[in-house]
């Protein structure tokens, strides 16, 4: 594999890409993925849109502000001028971005890319210690920060400045911090006002790094993923184009932060790729979100399953009458929530699975192709398979590890964990899935969410799905807790609906409900009623916090986790995959996951016509 000549004078990112032999296989089979060697995604998304649609087309909306495409381009150019003319930014330098979802953050992101810089996106809720770690890994030269989020960043910068060197022994010079949106004379807005907004976008290579995104919910040293300019467009030209299918008249909105790739794609890249507009919301409760959808004529909504559930519970479903698309990600979408939402609104929520390593969604389904409870099939441009711990294909109906390839893939910044995520050219997402006979993928659990109790593999999300089907349950989370006799015990943390007593009778009713819905051995032997559940900014359940809480109340230490996958054997094996139009062929002899007692008859198969042949691949590393 050979990269194009880089426009980056600062080769920090390219120098820290993983070795080619550890890259995932990349596929650019669709004609829309045939990108030129020289490509700047900011120019493609913003300048090209102005040329096509005109400068007066609405682009960014807020409850109090409206920017046209032309105004956003001018502001982004002004940011690029400030970065290069005032602050000395050079191509390849990193710029840390910190702030809530608003037009200044979007303009800053585009300005960094136009200047040839690399955007390092961070959520505003991070504390100084976390920011210090991110700075030490990405080494930004400049930080652009919302004035309301300065305190923690300034503390992190001070800590970075005192360390003198990072873990590699290199200079850990602290970034220069520039605030935006505030009253200071040095504010980015003041600096931008002095610029004419005329800037020539740097002619980057399609495979120059555009974005450093940190994975959420990690333990230990954060993982930084490197994404190229072409990667940013590839997700718009796969999931958005073929599944979401937006049009120029759409108005997008949602709750995920732009610092997360789910939010960046759904609220910036996807709408701008087609000339649509996006309503940016800094914060909103589910009820407020529903009101904003109604007030601003929103047609496409991105949020988490918890928000859809809360909108229904609040009786605000009628406020969503103008929507034509709803997208759910961040955590599995229970079939019961999908069905209830569809009954109340007539809308079919598009579920999907994505990953920071892959940039956005790679398995999904829309419209009549949706099967409630299933994540869907591979997005056009991607291929997926279910494999065992040695990389061998798992027959349909049996659980295994999800393996994915496509036009995007994992590239960690100078991180030995690259060889854990990428094996034999496949991205191994850490999710356990079942594929049915029609090529649909059904989520079982995160691989580390499997509860091994008395020798049985029990998926926490499966128990959650069963509990969520009971009318008393408003929300729930299920984890394994240490147990001396069984190794692990299934414990449910349950938020009850208003008026339901937190009584022993309720516990027994919920336990019996689960026994009737799924295999009885999977029922939660321990139930704790809580007022709310810990969730991330995108609505993802923080299972680690529930595990900690459960372990603290247990009397025995947690069992030793199962061994890691054997990486070196992957490249020797062939893996059956389902492409974007593929239909899985018949599998070989049954190979359930080690210790699994899931019978093949339990697979969630629904009748549907097949859609084409299956390709067989060698499992060789990319070339």
XYZ file of C-alpha atoms in Angstrom, residues 151-615:
465
model
C -11.579 26.390 33.189
C -10.895 22.671 32.818
C -8.964 23.152 29.579
C -6.721 25.807 31.088
C -5.983 23.469 33.995
C -5.107 20.727 31.517
C -2.849 23.062 29.551
C -1.049 24.049 32.733
C -0.531 20.381 33.585
C 0.745 19.647 30.084
C 3.191 22.538 30.278
C 4.674 21.263 33.549
C 5.247 17.692 32.355
C 7.936 18.776 29.898
C 7.730 15.603 27.821
C 5.158 13.003 26.884
C 5.396 9.238 27.289
C 7.624 9.002 24.201
C 10.072 11.539 25.569
C 9.065 14.132 22.965
C 8.412 17.770 23.768
C 4.931 18.187 25.214
C 4.547 21.895 24.530
C 1.153 23.084 25.758
C -1.281 24.359 23.129
C -2.179 28.015 22.870
C -5.790 28.463 23.955
C -8.142 30.826 22.112
C -11.684 31.244 23.403
C -14.708 31.863 21.234
C -18.129 33.325 21.937
C -16.992 35.403 24.909
C -16.304 39.060 25.749
C -12.497 38.994 25.604
C -10.508 41.164 23.196
C -8.540 38.085 22.145
C -11.727 36.130 21.411
C -11.814 34.198 18.161
C -14.888 36.146 17.060
C -13.022 39.440 17.486
C -10.051 38.111 15.559
C -12.301 36.793 12.786
C -14.046 40.146 12.409
C -10.723 41.645 11.348
C -10.319 39.147 8.482
C -11.782 39.465 4.990
C -12.945 35.840 4.763
C -10.985 35.080 1.602
C -8.853 31.958 1.959
C -7.444 29.350 -0.399
C -8.134 25.921 1.049
C -5.031 23.761 1.448
C -4.822 21.069 -1.232
C -4.566 18.063 1.056
C -4.233 14.464 -0.031
C -7.314 12.287 0.215
C -5.349 10.141 2.660
C -4.046 13.009 4.768
C -5.403 12.805 8.307
C -8.309 15.213 8.836
C -9.608 14.118 12.206
C -8.413 12.595 15.457
C -11.367 11.135 17.342
C -11.038 9.554 20.763
C -13.069 6.507 21.657
C -15.561 6.976 24.494
C -15.826 4.862 27.598
C -12.298 3.505 27.422
C -10.251 2.354 30.376
C -6.629 3.256 30.801
C -4.914 5.268 28.082
C -7.496 6.713 25.633
C -7.450 5.392 22.073
C -7.070 8.007 19.343
C -8.435 7.068 15.921
C -7.028 8.665 12.766
C -9.434 9.420 9.910
C -8.543 10.691 6.453
C -10.275 13.380 4.405
C -11.786 10.686 2.186
C -13.121 8.842 5.252
C -15.259 11.834 6.212
C -16.956 11.748 2.813
C -17.150 7.954 2.660
C -19.681 7.722 5.478
C -21.878 10.290 3.753
C -21.579 8.363 0.499
C -22.476 5.012 2.090
C -24.821 5.095 5.090
C -26.306 8.520 4.445
C -26.681 8.160 0.692
C -27.972 4.587 0.578
C -29.834 4.132 3.874
C -30.798 7.559 5.187
C -31.322 9.022 1.691
C -31.630 12.719 2.658
C -32.671 15.460 0.268
C -31.790 19.180 0.035
C -35.037 20.215 1.734
C -34.369 18.209 4.887
C -33.736 19.834 8.265
C -31.569 17.698 10.566
C -31.259 17.843 14.335
C -30.218 15.623 17.207
C -28.547 15.293 20.568
C -25.140 13.636 19.975
C -22.192 16.001 20.494
C -20.269 16.982 17.376
C -17.167 15.724 19.185
C -18.523 12.206 18.666
C -18.373 10.884 15.131
C -22.064 9.916 15.325
C -22.941 13.579 15.869
C -20.389 14.946 13.414
C -21.777 12.757 10.659
C -25.459 13.117 11.440
C -25.498 16.843 12.171
C -22.787 18.256 9.881
C -21.399 15.942 7.214
C -24.623 14.270 6.071
C -26.769 17.418 5.722
C -24.040 19.484 4.067
C -23.244 16.700 1.610
C -26.722 17.172 0.064
C -27.289 20.898 0.637
C -29.673 20.429 3.571
C -29.748 22.421 6.822
C -29.177 21.402 10.428
C -30.604 22.680 13.709
C -27.842 22.760 16.336
C -28.971 22.332 19.938
C -26.531 22.851 22.812
C -28.668 20.925 25.287
C -32.256 19.742 25.485
C -34.378 17.308 27.424
C -36.300 14.800 25.296
C -39.456 16.882 25.683
C -37.623 20.064 24.680
C -36.129 18.199 21.736
C -39.602 17.201 20.562
C -40.756 20.817 20.845
C -37.750 22.000 18.797
C -38.537 19.430 16.123
C -42.037 20.845 15.823
C -41.003 24.510 16.006
C -38.280 24.329 13.347
C -39.780 21.899 10.866
C -37.175 19.207 11.492
C -37.430 16.198 9.192
C -34.435 14.035 10.244
C -33.697 13.252 13.900
C -30.584 11.616 15.396
C -30.737 10.537 19.031
C -30.448 7.562 21.378
C -33.117 4.964 22.246
C -33.521 6.493 25.707
C -34.655 9.776 24.163
C -37.237 8.091 21.930
C -38.510 6.203 24.969
C -38.676 9.398 27.048
C -40.552 11.294 24.322
C -43.182 8.565 24.309
C -43.402 8.518 28.099
C -43.888 12.302 28.165
C -46.763 12.121 25.697
C -44.879 14.267 23.177
C -45.028 11.926 20.197
C -47.421 14.271 18.383
C -44.652 16.904 18.287
C -42.756 14.670 15.857
C -45.401 14.758 13.147
C -43.104 16.560 10.699
C -40.350 13.950 10.823
C -39.709 11.577 7.959
C -36.530 9.940 9.319
C -35.457 8.896 12.823
C -32.032 7.399 13.464
C -31.023 5.562 16.619
C -27.504 4.620 17.659
C -25.282 4.608 20.707
C -26.879 1.521 22.233
C -29.176 -1.284 21.028
C -32.724 -0.278 20.147
C -35.166 -2.656 21.883
C -37.859 -4.055 19.619
C -40.488 -3.027 22.170
C -39.413 0.616 21.914
C -39.379 0.434 18.107
C -42.893 -1.040 18.031
C -44.287 1.453 20.549
C -42.738 4.387 18.699
C -44.033 3.141 15.354
C -47.528 2.691 16.760
C -47.526 6.222 18.200
C -45.968 8.075 15.258
C -46.081 5.862 12.181
C -42.304 6.368 11.892
C -39.844 3.511 11.445
C -36.719 4.199 13.494
C -33.534 3.410 11.583
C -31.323 1.442 13.934
C -27.631 1.041 13.251
C -24.288 0.124 14.677
C -21.228 2.270 14.222
C -17.906 2.774 15.955
C -15.442 5.600 16.396
C -12.875 3.335 14.738
C -15.141 3.018 11.665
C -16.275 6.674 11.880
C -20.010 6.010 11.541
C -22.743 3.437 10.883
C -21.871 0.322 8.872
C -24.863 -1.965 9.538
C -28.428 -0.634 9.351
C -31.787 -0.957 7.618
C -34.520 1.454 6.586
C -38.181 1.430 5.636
C -39.600 -1.977 4.664
C -36.204 -3.627 5.140
C -36.346 -3.027 8.889
C -36.908 -6.000 11.168
C -37.557 -4.695 14.680
C -34.884 -5.933 17.055
C -32.343 -6.490 14.284
C -29.583 -3.975 13.598
C -29.994 -4.626 9.877
C -27.658 -5.648 7.078
C -24.302 -4.237 5.951
C -24.554 -0.725 4.557
C -23.688 -0.608 0.833
C -19.917 -0.351 0.632
C -19.343 -2.482 3.751
C -19.050 -6.229 4.366
C -19.671 -8.045 7.611
C -19.273 -11.522 9.039
C -19.682 -13.364 12.334
C -16.620 -15.306 13.439
C -15.419 -17.306 16.409
C -12.501 -16.616 18.722
C -10.026 -18.014 16.198
C -11.426 -16.096 13.237
C -13.325 -19.043 11.753
C -16.826 -18.394 10.360
C -19.741 -19.099 12.680
C -22.884 -20.709 11.213
C -25.991 -18.578 10.910
C -28.008 -18.602 14.099
C -25.004 -18.905 16.395
C -23.375 -16.040 18.312
C -19.912 -14.851 17.411
C -17.770 -11.771 17.035
C -18.732 -9.092 14.543
C -16.099 -8.527 11.843
C -16.374 -5.654 9.349
C -14.524 -4.211 6.360
C -15.321 -1.289 4.070
C -14.016 2.084 2.880
C -13.216 3.121 6.472
C -11.473 1.265 9.254
C -9.442 1.391 12.429
C -6.149 3.258 12.514
C -5.070 3.990 16.062
C -2.499 6.698 16.621
C 0.709 4.960 17.701
C -1.130 2.375 19.810
C -0.291 -1.329 20.272
C -4.009 -2.073 20.618
C -4.247 -1.813 16.822
C -3.465 -5.539 16.595
C -6.374 -6.301 18.923
C -8.966 -4.393 16.901
C -7.704 -5.366 13.430
C -7.046 -9.046 12.739
C -6.421 -10.591 9.368
C -7.659 -7.426 7.686
C -10.974 -7.362 9.582
C -12.162 -4.760 12.074
C -13.271 -6.681 15.172
C -15.652 -4.309 16.893
C -15.950 -6.102 20.234
C -19.644 -6.876 19.693
C -21.253 -10.308 19.834
C -23.802 -10.825 17.052
C -25.943 -13.485 15.415
C -26.554 -13.446 11.668
C -29.760 -15.049 10.465
C -30.403 -16.953 7.250
C -31.447 -13.774 5.439
C -28.268 -11.874 6.242
C -29.696 -9.740 9.052
C -27.467 -9.088 12.044
C -28.919 -9.376 15.548
C -27.111 -7.800 18.476
C -26.375 -10.039 21.449
C -24.012 -8.010 23.624
C -20.722 -6.252 23.778
C -18.225 -9.070 24.052
C -17.358 -7.879 27.551
C -21.068 -7.668 28.452
C -21.541 -11.439 28.325
C -22.456 -12.840 31.735
C -21.126 -16.355 32.335
C -23.330 -17.828 35.060
C -23.156 -21.527 35.991
C -21.517 -22.203 32.628
C -24.221 -20.446 30.618
C -23.531 -17.415 28.430
C -26.173 -14.769 29.128
C -26.261 -11.480 27.235
C -27.182 -8.544 29.431
C -28.933 -6.655 26.584
C -31.160 -9.686 25.925
C -32.388 -9.605 29.516
C -32.834 -5.833 29.238
C -34.954 -6.319 26.146
C -37.191 -8.771 28.001
C -37.556 -6.455 30.987
C -38.286 -3.465 28.748
C -41.325 -5.316 27.432
C -43.032 -5.151 30.840
C -45.353 -2.148 31.302
C -43.924 -1.375 34.762
C -40.400 -0.754 33.413
C -39.363 2.732 32.306
C -35.665 1.902 31.901
C -33.285 -0.854 32.913
C -29.698 -2.056 32.838
C -28.457 -5.610 33.356
C -24.929 -6.672 34.322
C -23.146 -9.601 35.875
C -22.041 -9.394 39.498
C -19.688 -11.771 41.332
C -21.313 -14.796 42.929
C -19.497 -17.513 44.874
C -21.729 -20.356 43.697
C -22.441 -19.414 40.072
C -19.360 -17.374 39.244
C -21.566 -14.503 38.147
C -25.126 -13.532 38.875
C -27.524 -11.664 36.608
C -28.505 -8.397 38.270
C -31.007 -5.867 36.942
C -31.120 -2.186 37.830
C -34.669 -1.051 37.082
C -36.325 2.365 36.834
C -40.041 1.863 37.456
C -42.803 3.887 35.875
C -44.615 6.387 38.067
C -46.973 4.793 40.550
C -45.428 1.317 40.492
C -44.342 0.236 43.990
C -40.723 -0.802 44.543
C -41.879 -3.886 46.399
C -40.956 -7.582 46.559
C -44.118 -8.373 44.622
C -42.879 -6.183 41.767
C -39.531 -7.993 41.782
C -41.246 -11.367 41.477
C -43.525 -10.091 38.729
C -40.586 -8.838 36.679
C -38.622 -12.043 37.236
C -41.559 -14.177 36.127
C -42.042 -11.954 33.099
C -38.444 -12.532 32.008
C -38.782 -16.291 32.569
C -41.757 -16.279 30.232
C -40.088 -14.141 27.583
C -36.677 -15.833 27.282
C -34.953 -18.948 28.621
C -35.736 -19.125 32.351
C -32.089 -19.489 33.415
C -31.475 -15.941 32.129
C -33.805 -14.202 34.571
C -32.289 -11.587 36.928
C -31.794 -13.236 40.301
C -31.073 -9.820 41.809
C -33.166 -6.717 41.116
C -32.420 -3.234 42.420
C -34.829 -0.355 41.859
C -33.173 2.987 41.065
C -34.387 6.451 40.114
C -32.165 6.710 37.044
C -29.335 4.972 35.212
C -25.849 6.302 34.422
C -25.571 7.164 30.746
C -23.062 8.869 28.477
C -23.694 12.145 26.693
C -25.034 10.157 23.730
C -27.366 8.076 25.898
C -25.235 4.938 26.038
C -25.624 2.955 29.240
C -22.514 3.082 31.436
C -22.427 -0.604 32.279
C -19.048 -0.271 33.954
C -20.626 1.895 36.657
C -23.368 -0.668 37.196
C -20.774 -3.446 37.394
C -18.822 -1.472 39.973
C -21.947 -0.857 42.000
C -22.902 -4.513 41.767
C -19.411 -5.716 42.657
C -19.276 -3.456 45.712
C -22.331 -5.195 47.113
C -20.988 -8.671 46.319
C -19.041 -10.742 48.819
C -16.611 -12.456 46.419
C -14.166 -11.122 43.856
C -15.116 -11.069 40.209
C -14.035 -14.135 38.215
C -11.081 -13.905 35.874
C -12.306 -12.776 32.424
C -12.154 -15.104 29.449
C -8.927 -15.090 27.496
C -8.424 -12.677 24.628
C -8.844 -13.736 21.040
C -5.921 -15.459 19.353
C -4.750 -12.871 16.828
C -2.006 -14.675 14.943
C -4.336 -17.380 13.621
C -6.693 -14.976 11.871
C -4.718 -14.437 8.705
C -4.683 -18.171 7.999
C -8.441 -18.600 7.873
C -11.130 -17.814 5.352
C -14.115 -15.881 6.654
C -17.526 -15.979 5.048
C -18.872 -12.466 4.766
C -22.105 -10.763 3.857
C -21.604 -7.850 1.508
C -23.948 -4.951 1.098
C -26.013 -7.036 -1.333
C -24.903 -10.472 -0.183
C -26.969 -13.371 1.066
C -25.193 -15.774 3.392
C -24.695 -19.281 2.099
C -25.160 -22.411 4.157
C -22.611 -22.772 6.923
C -20.574 -25.757 7.993
C -20.789 -27.689 11.220
C -21.970 -25.850 14.293
C -19.271 -23.883 16.150
C -20.894 -22.052 19.050
C -18.752 -19.724 21.116
C -16.803 -21.502 23.821
C -19.161 -22.241 26.681
C -22.249 -21.154 24.752
C -25.388 -23.225 25.082
C -27.445 -21.212 22.643
C -29.192 -23.750 20.388
C -29.423 -23.023 16.660
C -33.214 -23.171 16.908
C -33.159 -20.032 19.036
C -31.891 -17.853 16.223
C -34.144 -14.877 15.447
C -34.920 -15.730 11.818
C -37.698 -13.915 9.979
C -38.750 -14.890 6.430
C -37.487 -12.724 3.585
C -36.097 -13.181 0.121
C -32.353 -13.470 -0.337
C -30.458 -10.853 -2.286
C -27.399 -12.327 -3.935
C -24.239 -14.371 -3.631
C -21.690 -14.500 -0.870
C -18.040 -13.686 -1.464
